[in-house]
Short mmCIF file of C-alpha atoms in Angstrom, two decimals:
data_model
loop_
_atom_site.label_atom_id
_atom_site.label_comp_id
_atom_site.label_asym_id
_atom_site.label_seq_id
_atom_site.Cartn_x
_atom_site.Cartn_y
_atom_site.Cartn_z
CA MET A 10 0.32 3.33 4.14
CA THR A 11 1.87 1.56 1.18
CA ALA A 12 -0.57 -0.77 -0.56
CA LYS A 13 0.47 -3.72 -2.68
CA THR A 14 -1.65 -4.12 -5.82
CA VAL A 15 -2.37 -7.48 -7.42
CA THR A 16 -4.54 -8.36 -10.41
CA VAL A 17 -6.60 -11.55 -10.47
CA HIS A 18 -8.49 -12.98 -13.44
CA LEU A 19 -12.07 -14.04 -12.86
CA ARG A 20 -13.21 -17.48 -14.00
CA TRP A 21 -16.47 -18.09 -15.85
CA GLY A 22 -17.45 -20.51 -13.07
CA ASP A 23 -17.05 -17.77 -10.43
CA GLN A 24 -20.47 -16.35 -11.27
CA ASP A 25 -23.74 -17.65 -9.94
CA ALA A 26 -27.32 -17.81 -11.23
CA TYR A 27 -27.70 -14.05 -10.68
CA GLY A 28 -24.91 -13.32 -13.17
CA HIS A 29 -22.54 -11.78 -10.65
CA ILE A 30 -19.46 -13.19 -8.95
CA ASN A 31 -20.57 -15.49 -6.13
CA ASN A 32 -19.79 -14.56 -2.53
CA VAL A 33 -17.62 -17.65 -2.00
CA ALA A 34 -15.67 -16.90 -5.19
CA ILE A 35 -14.91 -13.43 -3.80
CA LEU A 36 -13.17 -15.08 -0.83
CA ARG A 37 -11.09 -17.18 -3.21
CA ILE A 38 -10.12 -14.10 -5.22
CA LEU A 39 -8.94 -12.35 -2.05
CA GLU A 40 -7.06 -15.49 -0.99
CA GLU A 41 -5.31 -15.59 -4.37
CA ALA A 42 -4.42 -11.90 -4.09
CA ARG A 43 -2.99 -12.44 -0.59
CA ALA A 44 -0.81 -15.34 -1.75
CA ARG A 45 0.48 -13.41 -4.77
CA ALA A 46 1.13 -10.27 -2.74
CA PHE A 47 2.98 -11.68 0.22
CA TRP A 48 4.52 -15.08 -0.62
CA SER A 49 7.65 -15.47 -2.71
CA ALA A 50 7.45 -17.10 -6.13
CA PRO A 51 11.11 -17.61 -7.14
CA GLU A 52 10.08 -19.34 -10.37
CA GLU A 53 8.41 -16.07 -11.38
CA GLY A 54 11.25 -13.90 -10.06
CA GLU A 55 9.08 -12.46 -7.28
CA GLU A 56 10.23 -12.02 -3.70
CA GLY A 57 7.46 -11.67 -1.16
CA ILE A 58 7.45 -11.08 2.58
CA PHE A 59 7.28 -14.80 3.25
CA PRO A 60 9.27 -17.66 1.73
CA PRO A 61 7.56 -19.83 -0.91
CA LEU A 62 4.52 -21.70 0.41
CA GLU A 63 5.65 -25.20 1.31
CA PRO A 64 4.07 -27.57 3.86
CA ASP A 65 7.41 -28.43 5.52
CA GLN A 66 8.13 -24.87 6.68
CA PRO A 67 8.51 -24.69 10.47
CA VAL A 68 6.19 -21.68 10.85
CA TRP A 69 2.87 -21.21 9.05
CA ALA A 70 0.75 -18.08 8.59
CA LEU A 71 -2.83 -19.17 9.34
CA VAL A 72 -6.02 -17.15 8.94
CA ALA A 73 -7.54 -16.54 12.38
CA ASP A 74 -10.28 -14.10 11.35
CA PHE A 75 -11.81 -12.86 8.11
CA GLN A 76 -14.45 -10.17 7.71
CA LEU A 77 -15.75 -8.80 4.46
CA LYS A 78 -18.27 -6.31 3.15
CA TYR A 79 -19.91 -6.59 -0.23
CA ARG A 80 -20.28 -2.96 -1.34
CA ARG A 81 -21.64 -3.54 -4.86
CA GLN A 82 -22.17 -6.48 -7.16
CA LEU A 83 -19.24 -7.62 -9.25
CA PRO A 84 -20.35 -8.86 -12.67
CA TYR A 85 -18.21 -11.28 -14.66
CA GLN A 86 -15.62 -9.51 -16.79
CA ARG A 87 -12.79 -10.76 -18.98
CA GLN A 88 -10.34 -8.19 -17.64
CA PRO A 89 -8.70 -8.95 -14.29
CA VAL A 90 -9.94 -7.31 -11.13
CA ARG A 91 -7.56 -5.23 -9.01
CA VAL A 92 -6.99 -5.99 -5.33
CA GLU A 93 -5.13 -3.54 -3.11
CA LEU A 94 -3.68 -5.00 0.09
CA SER A 95 -2.16 -3.16 3.04
CA ILE A 96 -1.18 -4.05 6.59
CA PRO A 97 -2.64 -1.65 9.17
CA LYS A 98 -1.46 -3.60 12.24
CA VAL A 99 1.47 -5.82 13.15
CA GLY A 100 1.21 -7.61 16.50
CA GLY A 101 3.53 -9.93 18.38
CA ALA A 102 2.57 -13.12 16.52
CA ASN A 103 -0.06 -11.79 14.12
CA PHE A 104 -0.82 -9.13 11.56
CA VAL A 105 -3.90 -7.68 9.89
CA ILE A 106 -4.43 -7.33 6.13
CA ASP A 107 -6.89 -4.84 4.61
CA TYR A 108 -8.25 -5.63 1.13
CA ALA A 109 -10.06 -3.49 -1.43
CA LEU A 110 -11.32 -5.21 -4.60
CA PHE A 111 -11.98 -3.05 -7.67
CA ALA A 112 -13.65 -3.90 -10.97
CA ASN A 113 -11.83 -2.96 -14.15
CA ASP A 114 -14.05 0.03 -14.90
CA ASP A 115 -14.19 3.76 -14.27
CA ASP A 116 -15.69 3.39 -10.78
CA ALA A 117 -13.11 4.43 -8.19
CA SER A 118 -14.96 2.82 -5.27
CA PRO A 119 -14.24 -0.78 -4.26
CA ARG A 120 -16.79 -3.51 -4.90
CA VAL A 121 -15.61 -5.40 -1.81
CA THR A 122 -13.61 -4.45 1.28
CA ALA A 123 -12.27 -7.00 3.73
CA GLN A 124 -9.92 -7.54 6.62
CA SER A 125 -8.16 -10.68 7.78
CA THR A 126 -5.94 -11.50 10.73
CA LEU A 127 -3.13 -13.98 10.16
CA VAL A 128 -1.33 -15.66 13.05
CA MET A 129 2.14 -17.16 12.81
CA VAL A 130 1.95 -20.71 14.17
CA ASP A 131 4.61 -23.33 14.87
CA LYS A 132 3.65 -26.19 12.55
CA ASP A 133 4.61 -28.91 15.06
CA THR A 134 3.14 -27.48 18.28
CA GLY A 135 0.30 -25.41 16.82
CA LYS A 136 1.25 -22.57 19.16
CA PRO A 137 1.62 -18.93 18.10
CA GLN A 138 5.14 -18.01 17.04
CA ARG A 139 6.39 -14.44 17.47
CA LEU A 140 7.29 -12.54 14.33
CA ASP A 141 11.06 -12.21 13.96
CA ALA A 142 12.63 -8.77 13.40
CA GLN A 143 13.15 -9.33 9.67
CA MET A 144 9.55 -10.39 9.03
CA ARG A 145 8.22 -7.57 11.19
CA ALA A 146 10.26 -5.05 9.18
CA ARG A 147 8.99 -6.49 5.88
CA LEU A 148 5.37 -6.35 7.06
CA GLN A 149 5.78 -2.78 8.24
CA GLU A 150 6.74 -1.77 4.69
CA PHE A 151 3.01 -2.08 3.97
CA SER A 152 1.89 -0.42 7.23
CA ALA A 153 0.99 3.14 8.17
#
């Protein structure tokens, strides 16, 4: 399986009263990693699986399910964290993303692991839209 690796900077406000990154902030970090990994950013010269995020696109990728496990606390750090993303499953109108979030230290084990299911949806009807052959092929580049 080919993983895509993205780095995300933590913000001072991401930590809570316990001095570690808050559970809700972790979700935002994973969301940011997903957007950077899979959506195109032509202004930055990056081509992702999906076209740039714009509200007038006819088909949207919407999160249908999100599960995550906090393995160890993540303290605030000035260096960016590393998020590895891979796609273990591609369905007819959906796909699954696996996430592993690592601190910038010598520990090789992830601080957080997660999995989300995204469904392709027609923006006008709200109904699932099958993945076309090109998108399926791009997604499978990150699959087993």
